[in-house]
Short mmCIF file of C-alpha atoms and ligand atoms in Angstrom, two decimals:
data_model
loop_
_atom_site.label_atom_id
_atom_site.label_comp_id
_atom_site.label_asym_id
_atom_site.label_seq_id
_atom_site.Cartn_x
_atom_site.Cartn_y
_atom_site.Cartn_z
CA UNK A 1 -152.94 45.98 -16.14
CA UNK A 2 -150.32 47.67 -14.20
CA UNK A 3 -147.67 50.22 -16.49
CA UNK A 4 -144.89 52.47 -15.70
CA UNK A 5 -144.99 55.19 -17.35
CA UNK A 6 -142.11 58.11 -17.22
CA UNK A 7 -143.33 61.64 -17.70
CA UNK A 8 -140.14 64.04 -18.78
CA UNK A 9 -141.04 67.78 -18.28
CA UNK A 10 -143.49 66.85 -15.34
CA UNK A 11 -142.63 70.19 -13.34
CA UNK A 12 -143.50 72.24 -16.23
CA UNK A 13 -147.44 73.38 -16.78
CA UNK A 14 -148.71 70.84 -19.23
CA UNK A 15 -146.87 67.51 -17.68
CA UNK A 16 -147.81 68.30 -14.13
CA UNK A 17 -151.50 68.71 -14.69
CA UNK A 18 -150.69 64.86 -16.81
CA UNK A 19 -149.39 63.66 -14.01
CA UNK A 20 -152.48 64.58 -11.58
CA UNK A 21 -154.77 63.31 -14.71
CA UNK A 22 -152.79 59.92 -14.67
CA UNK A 23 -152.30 58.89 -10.75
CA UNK A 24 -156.28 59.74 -10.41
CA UNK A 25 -157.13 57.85 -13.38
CA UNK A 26 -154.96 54.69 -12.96
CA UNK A 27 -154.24 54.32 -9.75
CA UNK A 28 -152.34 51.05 -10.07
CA UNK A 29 -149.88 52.67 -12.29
CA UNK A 30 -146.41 53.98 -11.12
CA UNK A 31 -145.73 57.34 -12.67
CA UNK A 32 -142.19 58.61 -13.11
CA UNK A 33 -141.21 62.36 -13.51
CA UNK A 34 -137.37 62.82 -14.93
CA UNK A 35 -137.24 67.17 -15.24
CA UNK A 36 -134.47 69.28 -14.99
CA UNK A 37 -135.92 72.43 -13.06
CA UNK A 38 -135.12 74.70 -15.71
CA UNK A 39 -136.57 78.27 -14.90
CA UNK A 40 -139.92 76.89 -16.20
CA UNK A 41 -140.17 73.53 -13.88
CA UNK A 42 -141.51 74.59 -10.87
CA UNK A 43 -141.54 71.35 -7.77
CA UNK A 44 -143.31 73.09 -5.86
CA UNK A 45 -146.59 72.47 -8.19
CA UNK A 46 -145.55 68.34 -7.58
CA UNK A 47 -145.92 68.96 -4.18
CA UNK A 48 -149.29 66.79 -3.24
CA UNK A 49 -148.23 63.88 -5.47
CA UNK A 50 -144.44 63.91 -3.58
CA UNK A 51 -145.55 61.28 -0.96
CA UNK A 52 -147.43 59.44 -2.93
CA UNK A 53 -145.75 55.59 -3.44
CA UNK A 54 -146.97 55.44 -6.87
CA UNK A 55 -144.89 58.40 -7.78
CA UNK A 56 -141.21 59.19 -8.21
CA UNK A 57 -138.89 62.06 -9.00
CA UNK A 58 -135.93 62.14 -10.68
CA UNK A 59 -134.07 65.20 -11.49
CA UNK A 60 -132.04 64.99 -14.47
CA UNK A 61 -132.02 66.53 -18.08
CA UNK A 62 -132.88 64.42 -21.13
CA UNK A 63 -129.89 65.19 -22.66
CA UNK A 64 -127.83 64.11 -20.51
CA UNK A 65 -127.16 60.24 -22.08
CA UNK A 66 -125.81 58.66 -19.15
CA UNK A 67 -127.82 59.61 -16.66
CA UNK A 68 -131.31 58.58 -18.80
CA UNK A 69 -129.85 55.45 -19.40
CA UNK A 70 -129.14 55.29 -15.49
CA UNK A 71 -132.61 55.88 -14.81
CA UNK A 72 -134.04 53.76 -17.75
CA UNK A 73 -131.90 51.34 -16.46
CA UNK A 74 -132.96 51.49 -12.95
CA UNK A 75 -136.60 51.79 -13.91
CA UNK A 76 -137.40 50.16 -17.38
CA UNK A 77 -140.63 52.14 -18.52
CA UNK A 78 -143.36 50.50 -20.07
CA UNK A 79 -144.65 53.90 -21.65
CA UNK A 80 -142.41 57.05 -22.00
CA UNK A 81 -144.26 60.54 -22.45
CA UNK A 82 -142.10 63.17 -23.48
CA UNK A 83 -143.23 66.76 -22.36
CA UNK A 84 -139.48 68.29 -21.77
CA UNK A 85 -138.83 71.06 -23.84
CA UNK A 86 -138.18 74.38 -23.76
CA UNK A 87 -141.19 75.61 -24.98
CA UNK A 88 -141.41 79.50 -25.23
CA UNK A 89 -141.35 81.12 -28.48
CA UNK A 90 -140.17 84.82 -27.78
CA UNK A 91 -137.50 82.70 -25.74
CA UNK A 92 -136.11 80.92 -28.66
CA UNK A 93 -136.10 84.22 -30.82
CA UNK A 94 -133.27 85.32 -28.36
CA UNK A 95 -131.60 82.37 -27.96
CA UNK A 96 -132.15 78.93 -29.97
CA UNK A 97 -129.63 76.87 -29.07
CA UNK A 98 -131.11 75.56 -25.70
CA UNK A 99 -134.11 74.96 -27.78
CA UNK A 100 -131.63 72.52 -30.44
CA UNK A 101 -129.95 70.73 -27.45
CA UNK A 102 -133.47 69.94 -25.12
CA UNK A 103 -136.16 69.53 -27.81
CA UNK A 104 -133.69 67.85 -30.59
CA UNK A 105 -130.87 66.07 -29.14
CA UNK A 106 -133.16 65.27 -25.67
CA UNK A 107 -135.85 63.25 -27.63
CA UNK A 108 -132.89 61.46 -29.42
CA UNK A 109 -131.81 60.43 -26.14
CA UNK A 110 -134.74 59.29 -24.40
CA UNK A 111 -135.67 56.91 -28.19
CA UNK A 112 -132.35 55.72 -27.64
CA UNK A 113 -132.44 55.14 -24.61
CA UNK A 114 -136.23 53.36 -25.63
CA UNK A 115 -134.36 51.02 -27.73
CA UNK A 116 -131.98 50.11 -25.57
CA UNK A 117 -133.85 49.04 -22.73
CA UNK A 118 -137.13 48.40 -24.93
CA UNK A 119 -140.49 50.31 -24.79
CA UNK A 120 -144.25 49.10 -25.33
CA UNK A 121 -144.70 53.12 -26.56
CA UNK A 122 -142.85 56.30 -26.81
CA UNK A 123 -145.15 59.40 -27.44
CA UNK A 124 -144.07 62.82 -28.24
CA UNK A 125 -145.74 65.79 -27.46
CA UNK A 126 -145.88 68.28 -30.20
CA UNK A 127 -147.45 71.23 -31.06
CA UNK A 128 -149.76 72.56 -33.64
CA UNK A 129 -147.25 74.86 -34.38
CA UNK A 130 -144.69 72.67 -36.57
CA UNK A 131 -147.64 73.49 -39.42
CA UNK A 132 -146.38 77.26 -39.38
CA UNK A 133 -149.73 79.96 -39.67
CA UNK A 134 -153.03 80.10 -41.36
CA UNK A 135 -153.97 83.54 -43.15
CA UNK A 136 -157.15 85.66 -40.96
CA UNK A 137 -158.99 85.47 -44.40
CA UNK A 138 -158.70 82.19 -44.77
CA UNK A 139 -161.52 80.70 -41.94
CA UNK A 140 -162.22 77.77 -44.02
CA UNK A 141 -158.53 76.44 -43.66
CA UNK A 142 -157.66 74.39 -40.90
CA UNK A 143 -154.45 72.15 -40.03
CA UNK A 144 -154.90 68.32 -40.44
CA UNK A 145 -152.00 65.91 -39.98
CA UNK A 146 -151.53 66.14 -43.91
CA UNK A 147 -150.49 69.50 -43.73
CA UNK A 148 -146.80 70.36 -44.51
CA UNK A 149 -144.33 70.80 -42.16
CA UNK A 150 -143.47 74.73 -42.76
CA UNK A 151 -142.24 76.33 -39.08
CA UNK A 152 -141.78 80.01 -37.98
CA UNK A 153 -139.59 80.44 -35.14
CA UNK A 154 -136.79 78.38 -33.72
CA UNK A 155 -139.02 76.81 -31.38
CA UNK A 156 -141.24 75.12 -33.71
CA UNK A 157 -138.26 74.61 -36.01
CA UNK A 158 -136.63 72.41 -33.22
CA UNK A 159 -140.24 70.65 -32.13
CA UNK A 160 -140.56 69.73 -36.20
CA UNK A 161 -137.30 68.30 -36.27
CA UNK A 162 -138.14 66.32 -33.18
CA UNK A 163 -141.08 65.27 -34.62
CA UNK A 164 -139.03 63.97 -38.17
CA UNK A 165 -136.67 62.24 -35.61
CA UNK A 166 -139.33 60.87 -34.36
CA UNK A 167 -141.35 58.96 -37.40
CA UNK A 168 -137.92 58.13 -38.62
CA UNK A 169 -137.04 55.71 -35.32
CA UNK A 170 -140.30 54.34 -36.16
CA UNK A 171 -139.59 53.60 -39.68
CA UNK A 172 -136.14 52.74 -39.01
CA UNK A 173 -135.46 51.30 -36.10
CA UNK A 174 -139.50 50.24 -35.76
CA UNK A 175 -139.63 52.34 -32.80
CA UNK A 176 -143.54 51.69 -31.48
CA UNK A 177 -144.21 55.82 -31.63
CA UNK A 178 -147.20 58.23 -31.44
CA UNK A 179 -147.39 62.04 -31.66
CA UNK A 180 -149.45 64.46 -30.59
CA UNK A 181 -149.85 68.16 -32.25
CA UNK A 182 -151.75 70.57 -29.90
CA UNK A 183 -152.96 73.69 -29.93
CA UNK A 184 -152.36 76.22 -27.48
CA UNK A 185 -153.22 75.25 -24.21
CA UNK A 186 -154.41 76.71 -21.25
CA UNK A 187 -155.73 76.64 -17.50
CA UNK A 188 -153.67 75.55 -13.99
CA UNK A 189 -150.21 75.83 -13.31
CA UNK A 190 -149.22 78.32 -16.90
CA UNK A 191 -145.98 79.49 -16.56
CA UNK A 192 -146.97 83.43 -15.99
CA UNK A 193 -144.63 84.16 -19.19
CA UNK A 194 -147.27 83.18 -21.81
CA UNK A 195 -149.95 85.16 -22.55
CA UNK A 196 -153.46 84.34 -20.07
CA UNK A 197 -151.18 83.77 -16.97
CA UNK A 198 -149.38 86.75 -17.65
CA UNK A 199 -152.27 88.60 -18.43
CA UNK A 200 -153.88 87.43 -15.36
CA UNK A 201 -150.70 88.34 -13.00
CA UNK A 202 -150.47 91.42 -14.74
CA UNK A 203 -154.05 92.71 -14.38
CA UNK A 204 -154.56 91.45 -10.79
CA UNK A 205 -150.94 93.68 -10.03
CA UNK A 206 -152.16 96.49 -11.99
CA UNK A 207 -149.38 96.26 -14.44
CA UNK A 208 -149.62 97.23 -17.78
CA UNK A 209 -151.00 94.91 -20.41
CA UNK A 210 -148.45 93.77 -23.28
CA UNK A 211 -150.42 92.92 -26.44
CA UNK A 212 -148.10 92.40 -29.18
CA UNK A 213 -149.01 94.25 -32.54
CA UNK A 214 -152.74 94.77 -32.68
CA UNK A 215 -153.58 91.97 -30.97
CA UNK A 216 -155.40 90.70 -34.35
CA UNK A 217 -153.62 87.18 -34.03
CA UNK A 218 -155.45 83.97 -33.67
CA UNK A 219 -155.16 81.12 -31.09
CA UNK A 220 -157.04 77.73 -31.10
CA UNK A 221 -157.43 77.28 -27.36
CA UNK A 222 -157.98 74.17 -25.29
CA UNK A 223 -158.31 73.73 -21.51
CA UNK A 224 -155.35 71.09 -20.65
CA UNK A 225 -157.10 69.04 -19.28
CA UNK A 226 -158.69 67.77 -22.65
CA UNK A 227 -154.77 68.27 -23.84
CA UNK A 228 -154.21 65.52 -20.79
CA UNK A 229 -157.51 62.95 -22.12
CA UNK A 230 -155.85 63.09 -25.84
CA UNK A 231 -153.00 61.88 -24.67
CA UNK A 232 -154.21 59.39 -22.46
CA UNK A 233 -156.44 57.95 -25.01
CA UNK A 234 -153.46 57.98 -27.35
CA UNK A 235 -150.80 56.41 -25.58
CA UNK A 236 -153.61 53.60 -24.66
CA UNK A 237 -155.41 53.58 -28.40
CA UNK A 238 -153.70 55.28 -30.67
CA UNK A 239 -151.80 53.45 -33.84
CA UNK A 240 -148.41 53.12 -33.79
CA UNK A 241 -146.40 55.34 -36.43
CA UNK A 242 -149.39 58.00 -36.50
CA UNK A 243 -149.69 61.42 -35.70
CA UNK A 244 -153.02 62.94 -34.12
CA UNK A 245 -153.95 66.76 -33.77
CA UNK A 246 -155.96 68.07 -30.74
CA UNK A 247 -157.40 71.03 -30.75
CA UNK A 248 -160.84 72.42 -29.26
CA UNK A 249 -162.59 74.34 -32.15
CA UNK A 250 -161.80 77.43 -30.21
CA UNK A 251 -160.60 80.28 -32.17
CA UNK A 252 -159.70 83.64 -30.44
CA UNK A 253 -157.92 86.70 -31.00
CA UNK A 254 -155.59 87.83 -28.66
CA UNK A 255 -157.12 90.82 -28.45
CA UNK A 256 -160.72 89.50 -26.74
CA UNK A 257 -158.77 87.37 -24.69
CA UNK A 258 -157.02 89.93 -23.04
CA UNK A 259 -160.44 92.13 -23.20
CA UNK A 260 -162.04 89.27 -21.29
CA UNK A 261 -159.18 88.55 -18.19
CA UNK A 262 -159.98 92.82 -17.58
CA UNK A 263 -163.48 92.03 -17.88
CA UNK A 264 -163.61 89.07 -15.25
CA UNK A 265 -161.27 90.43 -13.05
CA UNK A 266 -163.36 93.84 -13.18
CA UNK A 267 -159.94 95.70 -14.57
CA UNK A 268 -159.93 98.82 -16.62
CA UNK A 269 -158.75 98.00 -20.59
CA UNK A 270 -156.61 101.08 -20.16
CA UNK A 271 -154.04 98.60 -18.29
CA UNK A 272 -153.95 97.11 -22.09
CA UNK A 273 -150.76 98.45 -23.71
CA UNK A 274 -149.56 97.84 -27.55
CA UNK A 275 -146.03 96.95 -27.57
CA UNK A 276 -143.48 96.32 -30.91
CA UNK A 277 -144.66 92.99 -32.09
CA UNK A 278 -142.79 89.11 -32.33
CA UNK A 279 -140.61 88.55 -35.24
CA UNK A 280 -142.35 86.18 -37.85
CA UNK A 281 -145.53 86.47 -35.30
CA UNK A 282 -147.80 83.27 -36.84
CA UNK A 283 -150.87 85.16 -37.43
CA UNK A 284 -153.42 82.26 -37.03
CA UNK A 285 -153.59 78.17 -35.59
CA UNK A 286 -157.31 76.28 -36.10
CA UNK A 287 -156.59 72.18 -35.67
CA UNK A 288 -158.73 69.59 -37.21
CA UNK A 289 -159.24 67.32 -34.71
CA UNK A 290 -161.85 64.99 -36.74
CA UNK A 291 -158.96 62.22 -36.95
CA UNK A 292 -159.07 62.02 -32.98
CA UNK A 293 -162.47 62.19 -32.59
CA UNK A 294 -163.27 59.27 -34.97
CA UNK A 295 -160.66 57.07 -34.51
CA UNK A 296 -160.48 57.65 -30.62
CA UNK A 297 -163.73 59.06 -29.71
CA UNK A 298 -162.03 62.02 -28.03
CA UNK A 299 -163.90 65.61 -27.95
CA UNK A 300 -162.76 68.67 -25.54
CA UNK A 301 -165.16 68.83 -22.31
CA UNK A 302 -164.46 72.30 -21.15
CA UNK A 303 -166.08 74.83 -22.65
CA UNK A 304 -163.78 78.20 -23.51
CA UNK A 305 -166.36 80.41 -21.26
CA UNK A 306 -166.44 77.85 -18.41
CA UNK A 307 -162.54 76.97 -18.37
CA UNK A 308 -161.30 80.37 -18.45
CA UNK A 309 -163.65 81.44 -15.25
CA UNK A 310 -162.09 78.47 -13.35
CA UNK A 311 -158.09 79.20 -14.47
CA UNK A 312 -159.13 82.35 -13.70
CA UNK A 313 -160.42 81.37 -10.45
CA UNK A 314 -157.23 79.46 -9.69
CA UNK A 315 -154.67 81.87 -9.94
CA UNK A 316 -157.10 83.73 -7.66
CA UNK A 317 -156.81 81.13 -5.41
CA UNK A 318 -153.16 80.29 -5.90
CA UNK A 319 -151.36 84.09 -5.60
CA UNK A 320 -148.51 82.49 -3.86
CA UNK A 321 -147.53 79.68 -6.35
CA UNK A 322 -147.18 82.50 -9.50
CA UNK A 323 -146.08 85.37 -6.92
CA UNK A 324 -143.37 83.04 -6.15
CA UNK A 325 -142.52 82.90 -9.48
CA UNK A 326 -142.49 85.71 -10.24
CA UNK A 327 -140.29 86.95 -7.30
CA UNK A 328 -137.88 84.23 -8.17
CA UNK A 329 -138.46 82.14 -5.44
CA UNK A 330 -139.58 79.04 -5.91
CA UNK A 331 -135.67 78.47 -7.66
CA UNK A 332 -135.21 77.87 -3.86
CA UNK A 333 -137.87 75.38 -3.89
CA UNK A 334 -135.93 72.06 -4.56
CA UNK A 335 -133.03 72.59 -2.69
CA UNK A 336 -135.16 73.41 0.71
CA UNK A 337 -137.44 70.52 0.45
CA UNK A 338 -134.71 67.89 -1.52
CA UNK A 339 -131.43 69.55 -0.85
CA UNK A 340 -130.99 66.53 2.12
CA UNK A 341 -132.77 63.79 0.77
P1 NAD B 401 -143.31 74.25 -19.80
O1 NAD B 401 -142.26 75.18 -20.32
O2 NAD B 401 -144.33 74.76 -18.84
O3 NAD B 401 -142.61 73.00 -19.10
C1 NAD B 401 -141.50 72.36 -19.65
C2 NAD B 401 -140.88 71.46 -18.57
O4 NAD B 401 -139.78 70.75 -19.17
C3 NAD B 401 -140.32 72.23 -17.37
O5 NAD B 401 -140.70 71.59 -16.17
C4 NAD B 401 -138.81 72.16 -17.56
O6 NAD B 401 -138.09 72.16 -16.33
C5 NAD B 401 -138.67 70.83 -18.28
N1 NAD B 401 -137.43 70.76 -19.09
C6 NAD B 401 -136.95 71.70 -19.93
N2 NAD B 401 -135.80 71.29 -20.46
C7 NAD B 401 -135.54 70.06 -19.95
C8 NAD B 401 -134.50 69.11 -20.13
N3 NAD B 401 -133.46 69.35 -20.93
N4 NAD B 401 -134.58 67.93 -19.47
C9 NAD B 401 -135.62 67.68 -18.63
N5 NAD B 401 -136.61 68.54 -18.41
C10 NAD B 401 -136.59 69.71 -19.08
O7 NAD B 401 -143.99 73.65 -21.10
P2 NAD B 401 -145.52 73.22 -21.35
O8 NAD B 401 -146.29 74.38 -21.78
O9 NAD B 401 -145.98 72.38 -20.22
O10 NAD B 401 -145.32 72.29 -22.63
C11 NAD B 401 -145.04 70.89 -22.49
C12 NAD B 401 -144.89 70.28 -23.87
O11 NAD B 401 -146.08 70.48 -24.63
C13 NAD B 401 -143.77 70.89 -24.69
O12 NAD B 401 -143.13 69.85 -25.39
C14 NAD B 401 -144.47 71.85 -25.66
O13 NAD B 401 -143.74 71.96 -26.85
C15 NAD B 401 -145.79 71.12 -25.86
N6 NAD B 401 -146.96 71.96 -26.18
C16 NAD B 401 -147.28 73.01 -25.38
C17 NAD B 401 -148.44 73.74 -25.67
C18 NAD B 401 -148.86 74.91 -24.80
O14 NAD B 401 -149.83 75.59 -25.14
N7 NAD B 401 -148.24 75.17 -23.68
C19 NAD B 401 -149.23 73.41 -26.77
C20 NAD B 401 -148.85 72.33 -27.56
C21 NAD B 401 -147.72 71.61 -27.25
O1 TDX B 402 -147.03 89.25 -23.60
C1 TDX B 402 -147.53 88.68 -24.58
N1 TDX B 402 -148.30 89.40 -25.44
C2 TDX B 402 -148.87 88.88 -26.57
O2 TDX B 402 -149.56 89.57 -27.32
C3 TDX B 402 -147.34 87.29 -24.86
C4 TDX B 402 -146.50 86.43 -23.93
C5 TDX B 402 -147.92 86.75 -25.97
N2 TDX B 402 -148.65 87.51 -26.82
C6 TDX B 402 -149.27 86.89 -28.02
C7 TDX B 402 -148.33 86.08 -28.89
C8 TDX B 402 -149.24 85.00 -29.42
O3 TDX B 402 -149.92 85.46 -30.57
O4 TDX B 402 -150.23 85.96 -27.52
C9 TDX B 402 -150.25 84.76 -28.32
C10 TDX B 402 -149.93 83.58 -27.44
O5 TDX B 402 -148.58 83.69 -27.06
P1 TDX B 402 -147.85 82.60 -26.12
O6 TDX B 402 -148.64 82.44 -24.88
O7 TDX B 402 -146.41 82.94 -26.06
O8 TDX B 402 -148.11 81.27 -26.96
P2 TDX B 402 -147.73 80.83 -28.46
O9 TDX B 402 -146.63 81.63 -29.01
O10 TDX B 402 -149.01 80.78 -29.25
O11 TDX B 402 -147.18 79.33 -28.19
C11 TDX B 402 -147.89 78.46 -27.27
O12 TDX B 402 -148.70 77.54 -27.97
C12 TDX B 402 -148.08 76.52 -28.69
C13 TDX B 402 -146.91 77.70 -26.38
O13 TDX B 402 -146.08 78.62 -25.69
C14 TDX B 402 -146.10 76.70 -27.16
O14 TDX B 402 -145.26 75.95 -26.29
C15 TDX B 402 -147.06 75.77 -27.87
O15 TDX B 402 -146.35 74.88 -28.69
#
């Protein structure tokens, strides 16, 4: 069966490598990518899928009213995925409000703009961080979609009240919606701002290694490419109205992360420097994912050992996309390819 599908946030790490996943997987599908090319979208990364007739590129910011409308107008989605966001916590610390406006007000928009021009499925991409933290003595306790809503930072403030905005234009409006709460991802394309790109960009520079406080907190990593499957199998499977958590079963401290990128990229740990920690730092995330796996059959593929070894491997292979980046210029990006078009 043939579906258009309209990925927001497709320039951005985690949408991108969803947009690869989907025009492999279903080729018959059209694919459309509405992102604004905030300082985290990147074009650049689109580049191989550009040409390609089943995809299409709109540039535009989801919340901006009129001009989703326009484009739901123009394109009437089967299936909207919503990835836009601004999605860095030490980010939103300094400044929410951008946080309020994209990852409130923007998902507003696009499930009005849903209802207005109908949709078979909206699904919202959340974050296993809405749940707030998990104590380090506490190994036993893990996040299932029962657990309270009880955020940190302003960035999983604004993704929680997303996520209440969304269940209520299910229950109200009988919106057809799913969401997904993920933990931390990882692997191509990582905006070298969070913690293994940066680490990796770092180290490979010889720059000095920022580990916030001692290091001791916990992440629940998962190569995004299982992030990618969940979805999929979601936005295909999943029950209306529910909520599923992904997450991989893969508990590290930041600490032995950071140990391992020197390790693998034969750098000395003295590069690893202890620096004033985050405000409210969440001290530990560890999903259940045993709702996913039953009802959907989904389990993560990549192994922690084998899927850092190949990110690691690509930003070996791929200097120039996060050197670009890093230098500021792929900004330049859109307006040399597009700036005619
Ligand atoms: P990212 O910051 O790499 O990419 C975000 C993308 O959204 C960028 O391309 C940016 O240009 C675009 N964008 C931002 N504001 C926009 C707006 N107003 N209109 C249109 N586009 C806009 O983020 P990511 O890490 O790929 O995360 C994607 C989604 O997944 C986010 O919703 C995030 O909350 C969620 N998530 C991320 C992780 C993770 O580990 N990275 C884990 C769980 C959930
Ligand atoms: O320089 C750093 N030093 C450091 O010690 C950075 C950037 C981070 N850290 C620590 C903070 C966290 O404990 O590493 C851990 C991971 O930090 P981030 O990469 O900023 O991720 P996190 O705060 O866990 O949030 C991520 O996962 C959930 C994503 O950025 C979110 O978008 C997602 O919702």
């Amino acid at each position: 069966m043939n579906r258009k599908i309209i990925v927001t946030g497709g320039a951005g790490f985690i949408g991108a490598n969803f947009i690869f996943h989907m025009l492999s997987a279903y080729p018959e599908y059209e694919i459309i990518c509405i992102d604004a090319l905030t300082y985290a979208g990147n074009l650049s990364t689109l580049k191989d899928v550009m040409e390609n007739p089943k995809f299409k590129f709109y540039k535009a910011d989801i919340a901006d009213r009129e001009k989703i409308y326009e484009i739901f107008e123009n394109e009437k989605p089967d299936v909207v995925v919503n990835f836009a966001a601004e999605s860095h916590v030490d980010r939103s610390i300094e400044d929410p409000e951008i946080f309020l406006r994209t990852n409130i007000l923007g998902t507003a928009v696009l499930m009005d703009a849903c209802r207005k021009y109908g949709i078979e499925r909206y699904h919202q991409v959340s974050t296993d961080e809405v749940y707030g933290d998990l104590p380090l003595d506490r190994p036993d306790l893990f996040f299932t979609e029962e657990t309270p809503i009880h955020t940190s930072s302003p960035y999983s403030s604004s993704k929680a009240s997303a996520d209440l905005l969304v269940l209520a234009y299910h229950r109200t409006y009988g919106l057809p919606v799913t969401i997904s709460r993920c933990s931390n991802n990882y692997g191509p394309y990582h905006f070298p701002e969070k913690l293994i790109p940066l680490m990796i960009a770092n180290a490979l520079n010889d720059k000095p290694l920022p580990v916030y406080g001692e290091g001791l907190n916990v992440r629940d990593w998962l190569y995004v490419e299982d992030h990618c499957r969940a979805i999929d199998l979601i936005i295909h499977n999943g029950k209306v109205g529910e909520v599923y958590n992904v997450g991989g079963h893969n508990e590290m401290k930041n600490i032995d992360i950071v140990k391992l990128i020197c390790k693998e990229l034969g750098k000395p740990e003295s590069l690893i420097t202890y620096v004033t920690d985050r405000k409210g730092h969440d001290m530990r995330y560890a999903i259940d994912p045993t709702k996913i796996h039953n009802e959907l059959g989904w389990l993560p593929e990549t192994k922690f050992a084998d899927g850092i070894k190949k990110t690691i491997k690509w930003y070996l292979d791929n200097r120039e996309w996060w050197e670009e980046i890093i230098s500021g210029e792929y900004r330049n990006y859109y307006e040399k390819m597009y700036g005619n078009r």
